Amino acid sequence: MFTANGDYANLKGNYLFYEVGKRARAYAEAHPDAELIRMGIGDVTQPLVPAVISAMHRAVDEMSRAETFHGYAPDFGYEFLREAIHKRDYVSRGIDVSQDEIFVSDGAKCDVGNFQELFSRSCRIAVLDPVYPVYVDTNVMGGRSGAFDPVKGGYANITYLPATAENDFVPELPKEPVDAIYLCYPNNPTGATLTRGQLKPFVDYCNKNGAILLYDSAYEAYIRDPELPHSIYEIEGARTCAVEFRSMSKTAGFTGTRCAYTVVPKDLVCRDEAGNTVRLRDLWARRISTKFNGVAYVTQVAAAAAYNEGYGEIMNTVNYYMENARIIRTSLEAAGYTVYGGQNAPYVWIKVPGGDSWAFYDELLDRCHIIGTPGAGFGKAGEGYFRMTAFATRENTIRAMERIKGGKA
Ligand code: MLT
């Protein structure tokens, strides 16, 4: 009989947002009159901006004519998009990244999940706790986690770095040797940020110990504080140890359109199991050209418009969500909740009265018809907290806060 990958058996339950959605669907079926407000998964609600839509229309028209039709896209992205990304995200900020280190993809979730295929099975990874579950689950699938240990509240072979209210959301360096560290700033789920000075020890640790840093910067557009870094390459030494993941989902409303990119610097050199010196960039390029046929032309034209003529428009949408974040934060504070995040991030992290985050999920759903995400789904240190996103419409954000204040749906 066919033998399936047994590592999947180590996964603990469903993928978090699948579970959140499943429970909300069951509730909606049982209560068809309930007007649910979705503040769970970070899915955007504002339409693509006009500049992006017109670029998309133009590209669709091009696809209709033989002279301008496009077949397979270049594996790593069209140069017009890589150039637009390079100029906007790196050159304009004086950051040392070159265009051929940028790999366009169909999503940061896919990239961050796929990247662990380049790791040896014996690599030990470190993640923050609480953590975006994709980092952990994909390493479980890759056979690096060991079994889930209920006493530890995590996987036997994964190192957890608590980043909680108790340590001001500033994680400590790993106390045991690790080969890869996942960081996400602005942070999903807590909305916390780190300064350059707080990131530097992680870069130094990786360079000193031959580890790599996987830096998920999907929410950088939400940074308001001018002192905070947008890219890990703003930290000296990052080019020799860090990979950066960026997304257009929350920045340009591409959750359904799908476009993102990953930066793998040429200076990031390591050894493979046979002791050969390899550049991770070359392995990533090899993986992409083998397994991926590029992002659709129409999508890449639309993405380039977001970086070029549509940039002001997409930033207006980001500002719209940040005003939602402010409304959530201030309303919940006024209602007596302790809240974190929401100032440089689209996520607000709420301390749960009573401490049971799934119970709070059920209560909020039942009492206020609001869907959020229980902190326990992000790891042991997430228990006792609850995440709300700023991606609802303004109207629904205000209605949700009124429902919570009024204590009823
Ligand atoms: C989230 O809600 O954490 C994100 O939407 C998940 C994702 O981007 O995959």
Short mmCIF file of C-alpha atoms and ligand atoms in Angstrom, two decimals:
data_model
loop_
_atom_site.label_atom_id
_atom_site.label_comp_id
_atom_site.label_asym_id
_atom_site.label_seq_id
_atom_site.Cartn_x
_atom_site.Cartn_y
_atom_site.Cartn_z
CA MET A 1 0.00 0.00 0.00
CA PHE A 2 1.11 3.58 -0.67
CA THR A 3 2.92 5.10 2.32
CA ALA A 4 1.98 8.72 3.17
CA ASN A 5 4.27 11.28 4.80
CA GLY A 6 4.00 10.39 8.48
CA ASP A 7 5.21 13.81 9.58
CA TYR A 8 1.73 15.16 8.88
CA ALA A 9 0.49 13.00 11.74
CA ASN A 10 2.40 15.32 14.08
CA LEU A 11 0.25 18.30 13.08
CA LYS A 12 -1.96 19.37 15.90
CA GLY A 13 -5.53 19.69 14.64
CA ASN A 14 -6.58 21.86 11.70
CA TYR A 15 -4.82 24.90 10.30
CA LEU A 16 -5.82 27.74 12.62
CA PHE A 17 -7.79 29.88 10.16
CA TYR A 18 -9.52 26.82 8.73
CA GLU A 19 -10.70 25.98 12.25
CA VAL A 20 -11.80 29.54 12.97
CA GLY A 21 -13.74 29.62 9.66
CA LYS A 22 -15.25 26.18 10.25
CA ARG A 23 -16.64 27.14 13.64
CA ALA A 24 -17.96 30.45 12.28
CA ARG A 25 -19.70 28.63 9.38
CA ALA A 26 -21.32 26.19 11.79
CA TYR A 27 -22.56 29.11 13.88
CA ALA A 28 -23.88 30.93 10.80
CA GLU A 29 -25.77 27.81 9.70
CA ALA A 30 -27.34 27.42 13.12
CA HIS A 31 -28.16 31.16 13.34
CA PRO A 32 -29.06 32.27 9.79
CA ASP A 33 -30.30 35.69 10.98
CA ALA A 34 -27.08 36.62 12.76
CA GLU A 35 -25.21 39.41 10.98
CA LEU A 36 -21.65 38.27 11.51
CA ILE A 37 -18.77 40.73 11.49
CA ARG A 38 -15.51 39.12 10.37
CA MET A 39 -12.42 40.24 12.22
CA GLY A 40 -10.72 36.84 12.28
CA ILE A 41 -8.45 36.01 9.36
CA GLY A 42 -6.69 39.12 8.06
CA ASP A 43 -8.60 39.32 4.80
CA VAL A 44 -9.02 42.77 3.28
CA THR A 45 -12.38 44.33 2.46
CA GLN A 46 -11.50 47.40 0.38
CA PRO A 47 -11.49 46.96 -3.40
CA LEU A 48 -8.37 47.17 -5.54
CA VAL A 49 -7.52 50.83 -6.12
CA PRO A 50 -8.39 52.54 -9.45
CA ALA A 51 -4.79 52.65 -10.74
CA VAL A 52 -4.43 48.90 -10.15
CA ILE A 53 -7.77 48.16 -11.81
CA SER A 54 -6.95 50.18 -14.92
CA ALA A 55 -3.54 48.54 -15.24
CA MET A 56 -5.24 45.16 -14.94
CA HIS A 57 -7.76 46.09 -17.65
CA ARG A 58 -4.92 47.17 -19.94
CA ALA A 59 -3.12 43.89 -19.31
CA VAL A 60 -6.27 41.86 -20.00
CA ASP A 61 -6.65 43.70 -23.32
CA GLU A 62 -3.04 42.89 -24.16
CA MET A 63 -3.76 39.23 -23.49
CA SER A 64 -6.56 39.37 -26.09
CA ARG A 65 -4.23 40.21 -28.99
CA ALA A 66 -1.64 37.90 -30.55
CA GLU A 67 0.97 40.72 -30.77
CA THR A 68 0.78 41.52 -27.06
CA PHE A 69 -0.24 38.15 -25.62
CA HIS A 70 1.94 36.75 -22.80
CA GLY A 71 2.47 33.07 -22.08
CA TYR A 72 4.63 31.76 -19.25
CA ALA A 73 5.94 34.59 -17.11
CA PRO A 74 9.66 34.65 -16.26
CA ASP A 75 10.16 32.33 -13.25
CA PHE A 76 11.40 35.06 -10.93
CA GLY A 77 9.06 37.84 -12.09
CA TYR A 78 8.92 40.34 -14.94
CA GLU A 79 11.75 42.86 -14.81
CA PHE A 80 9.25 45.75 -14.86
CA LEU A 81 7.84 44.53 -11.53
CA ARG A 82 11.18 43.61 -9.95
CA GLU A 83 12.46 47.05 -10.89
CA ALA A 84 9.40 48.80 -9.41
CA ILE A 85 9.76 46.81 -6.16
CA HIS A 86 13.48 47.41 -6.03
CA LYS A 87 13.14 51.17 -6.45
CA ARG A 88 10.23 51.66 -4.07
CA ASP A 89 11.12 49.29 -1.24
CA TYR A 90 14.93 49.38 -1.27
CA VAL A 91 16.59 52.08 -3.40
CA SER A 92 14.31 54.84 -2.07
CA ARG A 93 15.23 53.86 1.49
CA GLY A 94 18.94 53.48 0.73
CA ILE A 95 18.85 49.73 1.47
CA ASP A 96 21.42 47.46 -0.14
CA VAL A 97 19.41 44.85 -2.07
CA SER A 98 19.86 44.21 -5.77
CA GLN A 99 17.11 43.57 -8.29
CA ASP A 100 18.23 40.01 -9.02
CA GLU A 101 17.87 39.12 -5.33
CA ILE A 102 14.10 39.76 -5.56
CA PHE A 103 11.89 36.77 -6.43
CA VAL A 104 8.27 37.58 -7.29
CA SER A 105 5.74 34.98 -6.14
CA ASP A 106 2.08 34.29 -5.60
CA GLY A 107 2.12 34.91 -1.88
CA ALA A 108 4.24 35.34 1.21
CA LYS A 109 2.39 32.51 2.93
CA CYS A 110 3.48 30.14 0.14
CA ASP A 111 7.06 31.46 0.15
CA VAL A 112 7.48 31.33 3.88
CA GLY A 113 5.97 27.84 3.90
CA ASN A 114 8.04 26.61 0.97
CA PHE A 115 11.34 28.05 2.09
CA GLN A 116 11.89 25.33 4.71
CA GLU A 117 12.33 22.84 1.83
CA LEU A 118 15.86 24.27 1.55
CA PHE A 119 16.65 23.28 5.14
CA SER A 120 18.21 20.01 6.11
CA ARG A 121 15.79 17.78 7.98
CA SER A 122 18.05 18.03 11.00
CA CYS A 123 17.83 21.84 11.26
CA ARG A 124 16.44 23.14 14.49
CA ILE A 125 14.18 26.13 14.09
CA ALA A 126 13.23 28.83 16.57
CA VAL A 127 9.94 30.71 16.45
CA LEU A 128 8.33 33.38 18.56
CA ASP A 129 5.49 32.38 20.83
CA PRO A 130 2.78 33.41 19.94
CA VAL A 131 3.52 32.79 16.26
CA TYR A 132 1.93 32.83 12.79
CA PRO A 133 1.21 29.08 12.53
CA VAL A 134 2.58 28.63 8.99
CA TYR A 135 6.20 28.71 10.20
CA VAL A 136 5.57 25.89 12.64
CA ASP A 137 3.18 23.74 10.61
CA THR A 138 5.38 23.68 7.51
CA ASN A 139 8.36 22.59 9.57
CA VAL A 140 6.21 19.86 11.09
CA MET A 141 5.39 18.73 7.55
CA GLY A 142 9.11 18.88 6.76
CA GLY A 143 9.89 16.44 9.55
CA ARG A 144 11.79 18.86 11.76
CA SER A 145 9.46 19.22 14.74
CA GLY A 146 9.26 15.92 16.56
CA ALA A 147 5.99 15.15 18.30
CA PHE A 148 3.79 17.72 19.98
CA ASP A 149 4.61 17.73 23.69
CA PRO A 150 1.57 18.73 25.74
CA VAL A 151 3.70 19.43 28.81
CA LYS A 152 5.95 21.81 26.88
CA GLY A 153 2.90 23.13 25.02
CA GLY A 154 4.83 22.93 21.77
CA TYR A 155 6.82 20.60 19.50
CA ALA A 156 9.71 18.69 21.05
CA ASN A 157 12.35 19.84 18.54
CA ILE A 158 11.24 23.46 18.05
CA THR A 159 12.64 26.27 20.15
CA TYR A 160 10.04 28.79 21.29
CA LEU A 161 10.97 32.37 22.12
CA PRO A 162 8.17 33.96 24.15
CA ALA A 163 7.28 37.48 23.03
CA THR A 164 4.54 38.47 25.40
CA ALA A 165 3.27 41.37 27.47
CA GLU A 166 5.55 40.12 30.28
CA ASN A 167 8.70 40.87 28.28
CA ASP A 168 7.24 43.85 26.40
CA PHE A 169 7.02 41.61 23.32
CA VAL A 170 10.82 41.63 22.98
CA PRO A 171 12.01 38.02 22.60
CA GLU A 172 15.27 36.78 24.05
CA LEU A 173 17.87 35.07 21.91
CA PRO A 174 17.63 31.27 21.82
CA LYS A 175 19.21 29.59 24.82
CA GLU A 176 19.99 26.43 22.85
CA PRO A 177 21.71 26.27 19.43
CA VAL A 178 19.31 26.78 16.52
CA ASP A 179 19.85 26.84 12.75
CA ALA A 180 17.03 29.15 11.72
CA ILE A 181 15.00 31.84 13.46
CA TYR A 182 11.64 33.09 12.18
CA LEU A 183 10.78 36.67 13.05
CA CYS A 184 7.73 38.64 11.93
CA TYR A 185 7.64 42.44 12.32
CA PRO A 186 5.29 44.23 12.58
CA ASN A 187 4.20 41.13 14.38
CA ASN A 188 1.38 38.82 13.54
CA PRO A 189 -0.48 38.25 15.85
CA THR A 190 0.50 40.73 18.59
CA GLY A 191 1.02 43.86 16.47
CA ALA A 192 4.34 44.45 18.29
CA THR A 193 7.39 45.97 16.60
CA LEU A 194 11.14 45.83 17.21
CA THR A 195 13.61 48.65 16.84
CA ARG A 196 16.87 48.38 14.93
CA GLY A 197 18.69 47.97 18.24
CA GLN A 198 16.39 45.10 19.24
CA LEU A 199 16.81 43.33 15.89
CA LYS A 200 20.58 43.65 15.77
CA PRO A 201 21.27 40.88 18.37
CA PHE A 202 19.29 38.44 16.20
CA VAL A 203 21.36 39.32 13.13
CA ASP A 204 24.56 39.02 15.16
CA TYR A 205 23.45 35.69 16.64
CA CYS A 206 22.80 34.30 13.16
CA ASN A 207 26.08 35.51 11.73
CA LYS A 208 28.03 34.22 14.70
CA ASN A 209 26.35 30.80 14.76
CA GLY A 210 25.89 30.20 11.04
CA ALA A 211 22.11 30.35 11.43
CA ILE A 212 19.66 32.02 9.09
CA LEU A 213 17.03 34.62 9.88
CA LEU A 214 13.67 34.35 8.14
CA TYR A 215 12.19 37.81 8.36
CA ASP A 216 8.51 38.14 7.55
CA SER A 217 7.85 41.77 6.84
CA ALA A 218 4.37 41.36 5.33
CA TYR A 219 2.95 44.24 7.40
CA GLU A 220 5.74 46.82 6.95
CA ALA A 221 3.37 49.24 5.17
CA TYR A 222 1.52 49.64 8.48
CA ILE A 223 4.53 51.10 10.29
CA ARG A 224 3.79 54.64 11.42
CA ASP A 225 6.77 55.28 13.68
CA PRO A 226 9.55 56.73 11.47
CA GLU A 227 12.21 55.22 13.74
CA LEU A 228 11.18 51.62 13.04
CA PRO A 229 12.91 49.61 10.31
CA HIS A 230 10.83 48.39 7.36
CA SER A 231 13.37 45.86 6.16
CA ILE A 232 15.79 43.52 7.93
CA TYR A 233 18.47 44.76 5.52
CA GLU A 234 18.42 48.06 7.41
CA ILE A 235 20.33 46.13 10.08
CA GLU A 236 24.06 45.84 9.52
CA GLY A 237 25.12 42.27 8.80
CA ALA A 238 21.68 41.07 7.60
CA ARG A 239 22.83 40.43 4.03
CA THR A 240 24.90 37.46 5.16
CA CYS A 241 22.17 35.77 7.19
CA ALA A 242 18.65 37.01 6.41
CA VAL A 243 15.88 36.22 3.96
CA GLU A 244 12.99 38.69 3.76
CA PHE A 245 9.36 37.97 2.85
CA ARG A 246 7.05 40.74 1.65
CA SER A 247 3.42 40.60 0.65
CA MET A 248 1.05 42.70 -1.42
CA SER A 249 -1.99 41.13 0.27
CA LYS A 250 -2.46 43.66 3.03
CA THR A 251 -0.51 46.45 1.35
CA ALA A 252 -2.36 46.57 -1.96
CA GLY A 253 -5.49 44.50 -1.36
CA PHE A 254 -4.08 41.42 -3.12
CA THR A 255 -5.36 38.71 -0.74
CA GLY A 256 -7.37 37.31 -3.64
CA THR A 257 -5.18 38.57 -6.50
CA ARG A 258 -1.99 36.96 -5.09
CA CYS A 259 1.37 38.61 -5.45
CA ALA A 260 4.35 38.86 -3.11
CA TYR A 261 8.11 38.61 -3.18
CA THR A 262 11.05 37.17 -1.30
CA VAL A 263 14.57 38.57 -1.09
CA VAL A 264 17.47 36.11 -0.84
CA PRO A 265 20.80 37.97 -0.87
CA LYS A 266 23.73 36.59 -2.85
CA ASP A 267 25.90 37.01 0.26
CA LEU A 268 23.90 34.37 2.15
CA VAL A 269 26.20 31.38 1.94
CA CYS A 270 25.90 28.12 3.86
CA ARG A 271 26.95 24.46 3.70
CA ASP A 272 24.89 21.51 2.59
CA GLU A 273 24.91 18.10 4.24
CA ALA A 274 27.89 16.98 2.12
CA GLY A 275 29.86 20.02 3.27
CA ASN A 276 29.61 21.88 -0.06
CA THR A 277 29.36 25.64 0.06
CA VAL A 278 26.04 26.75 -1.37
CA ARG A 279 24.22 30.03 -1.85
CA LEU A 280 20.65 29.87 -0.59
CA ARG A 281 19.70 32.21 -3.41
CA ASP A 282 20.74 29.59 -5.95
CA LEU A 283 18.80 26.84 -4.21
CA TRP A 284 15.71 29.07 -4.01
CA ALA A 285 16.06 29.93 -7.71
CA ARG A 286 16.40 26.24 -8.57
CA ARG A 287 13.34 25.38 -6.53
CA ILE A 288 11.25 28.09 -8.15
CA SER A 289 12.21 27.22 -11.71
CA THR A 290 11.41 23.57 -11.03
CA LYS A 291 8.13 23.99 -9.19
CA PHE A 292 6.65 27.30 -10.29
CA ASN A 293 5.76 28.93 -13.59
CA GLY A 294 5.59 32.50 -12.43
CA VAL A 295 2.82 34.89 -11.45
CA ALA A 296 0.23 35.76 -14.13
CA TYR A 297 1.15 38.69 -16.40
CA VAL A 298 -2.10 40.50 -15.58
CA THR A 299 -1.35 40.24 -11.85
CA GLN A 300 2.21 41.47 -12.25
CA VAL A 301 1.10 44.49 -14.31
CA ALA A 302 -1.43 45.28 -11.59
CA ALA A 303 1.24 44.83 -8.91
CA ALA A 304 3.63 47.18 -10.73
CA ALA A 305 0.87 49.81 -10.84
CA ALA A 306 0.58 49.54 -7.05
CA TYR A 307 4.30 50.32 -6.72
CA ASN A 308 4.22 53.09 -9.33
CA GLU A 309 1.24 55.29 -10.25
CA GLY A 310 -1.08 53.65 -7.70
CA TYR A 311 1.20 53.97 -4.69
CA GLY A 312 -0.63 56.97 -3.17
CA GLU A 313 -3.95 55.19 -3.61
CA ILE A 314 -2.83 51.99 -1.89
CA MET A 315 -1.40 54.00 0.99
CA ASN A 316 -4.81 55.68 1.41
CA THR A 317 -6.29 52.23 1.90
CA VAL A 318 -3.58 51.32 4.41
CA ASN A 319 -4.46 54.54 6.28
CA TYR A 320 -8.13 53.56 6.22
CA TYR A 321 -7.31 50.25 7.94
CA MET A 322 -5.06 52.00 10.43
CA GLU A 323 -7.95 54.27 11.39
CA ASN A 324 -9.97 51.08 11.99
CA ALA A 325 -7.13 49.84 14.20
CA ARG A 326 -7.27 53.08 16.17
CA ILE A 327 -11.03 52.75 16.61
CA ILE A 328 -10.68 49.17 17.83
CA ARG A 329 -7.89 50.01 20.23
CA THR A 330 -9.49 53.08 21.75
CA SER A 331 -12.99 51.56 21.95
CA LEU A 332 -11.75 48.42 23.64
CA GLU A 333 -9.64 50.42 26.06
CA ALA A 334 -12.67 52.55 26.88
CA ALA A 335 -14.63 49.34 27.47
CA GLY A 336 -12.01 48.28 30.02
CA TYR A 337 -9.95 45.81 28.00
CA THR A 338 -6.15 45.72 28.04
CA VAL A 339 -5.00 45.95 24.41
CA TYR A 340 -1.69 45.88 22.55
CA GLY A 341 -0.67 46.48 18.95
CA GLY A 342 -2.73 48.36 16.38
CA GLN A 343 -0.32 51.32 16.26
CA ASN A 344 2.17 50.08 13.68
CA ALA A 345 0.23 47.01 12.65
CA PRO A 346 -3.28 46.05 11.52
CA TYR A 347 -3.70 43.62 14.41
CA VAL A 348 -4.97 44.41 17.90
CA TRP A 349 -4.06 41.92 20.63
CA ILE A 350 -6.53 41.83 23.48
CA LYS A 351 -6.14 40.37 26.94
CA VAL A 352 -9.05 38.02 27.49
CA PRO A 353 -11.01 38.44 30.71
CA GLY A 354 -11.04 34.96 32.24
CA GLY A 355 -8.06 33.83 30.18
CA ASP A 356 -9.65 31.17 27.95
CA SER A 357 -9.30 32.43 24.38
CA TRP A 358 -11.52 29.82 22.69
CA ALA A 359 -14.23 30.48 25.29
CA PHE A 360 -13.91 34.20 24.46
CA TYR A 361 -14.17 33.37 20.74
CA ASP A 362 -17.43 31.50 21.40
CA GLU A 363 -18.76 34.22 23.66
CA LEU A 364 -17.99 37.05 21.25
CA LEU A 365 -19.52 35.09 18.40
CA ASP A 366 -22.63 34.25 20.35
CA ARG A 367 -23.09 37.52 22.21
CA CYS A 368 -21.90 40.05 19.62
CA HIS A 369 -21.78 38.04 16.38
CA ILE A 370 -18.14 39.00 15.92
CA ILE A 371 -15.51 36.58 14.62
CA GLY A 372 -11.99 37.05 15.91
CA THR A 373 -9.02 34.72 16.42
CA PRO A 374 -8.25 33.03 19.74
CA GLY A 375 -4.70 33.61 20.89
CA ALA A 376 -4.27 29.93 21.79
CA GLY A 377 -4.25 29.19 18.05
CA PHE A 378 -0.93 31.05 17.80
CA GLY A 379 0.79 28.97 20.46
CA LYS A 380 0.97 28.37 24.18
CA ALA A 381 1.93 31.95 24.99
CA GLY A 382 -1.05 33.18 22.97
CA GLU A 383 -3.52 31.67 25.42
CA GLY A 384 -5.24 34.39 27.40
CA TYR A 385 -5.30 36.72 24.38
CA PHE A 386 -7.47 37.34 21.35
CA ARG A 387 -6.62 38.91 17.97
CA MET A 388 -8.84 41.31 16.04
CA THR A 389 -8.01 42.60 12.60
CA ALA A 390 -8.46 46.12 11.28
CA PHE A 391 -9.44 44.83 7.84
CA ALA A 392 -13.22 45.03 8.22
CA THR A 393 -15.08 47.94 6.63
CA ARG A 394 -15.25 51.14 8.70
CA GLU A 395 -18.97 50.63 9.19
CA ASN A 396 -18.52 47.09 10.51
CA THR A 397 -15.59 48.09 12.69
CA ILE A 398 -17.73 50.75 14.37
CA ARG A 399 -20.71 48.38 14.64
CA ALA A 400 -18.50 45.70 16.19
CA MET A 401 -17.19 48.10 18.81
CA GLU A 402 -20.73 49.28 19.60
CA ARG A 403 -21.83 45.68 20.03
CA ILE A 404 -18.97 44.99 22.44
CA LYS A 405 -19.64 48.17 24.42
CA GLY A 406 -23.36 47.43 24.52
CA GLY A 407 -22.61 43.85 25.55
CA LYS A 408 -25.02 42.39 23.05
CA ALA A 409 -25.44 41.64 19.36
C1 MLT B 1 -3.73 36.24 9.21
O1 MLT B 1 -4.90 36.47 9.46
O2 MLT B 1 -2.90 35.95 10.07
C2 MLT B 1 -3.28 36.33 7.80
O3 MLT B 1 -4.31 36.78 6.99
C3 MLT B 1 -2.86 35.02 7.35
C4 MLT B 1 -2.14 35.09 6.06
O4 MLT B 1 -1.77 36.15 5.58
O5 MLT B 1 -1.92 34.00 5.55
#
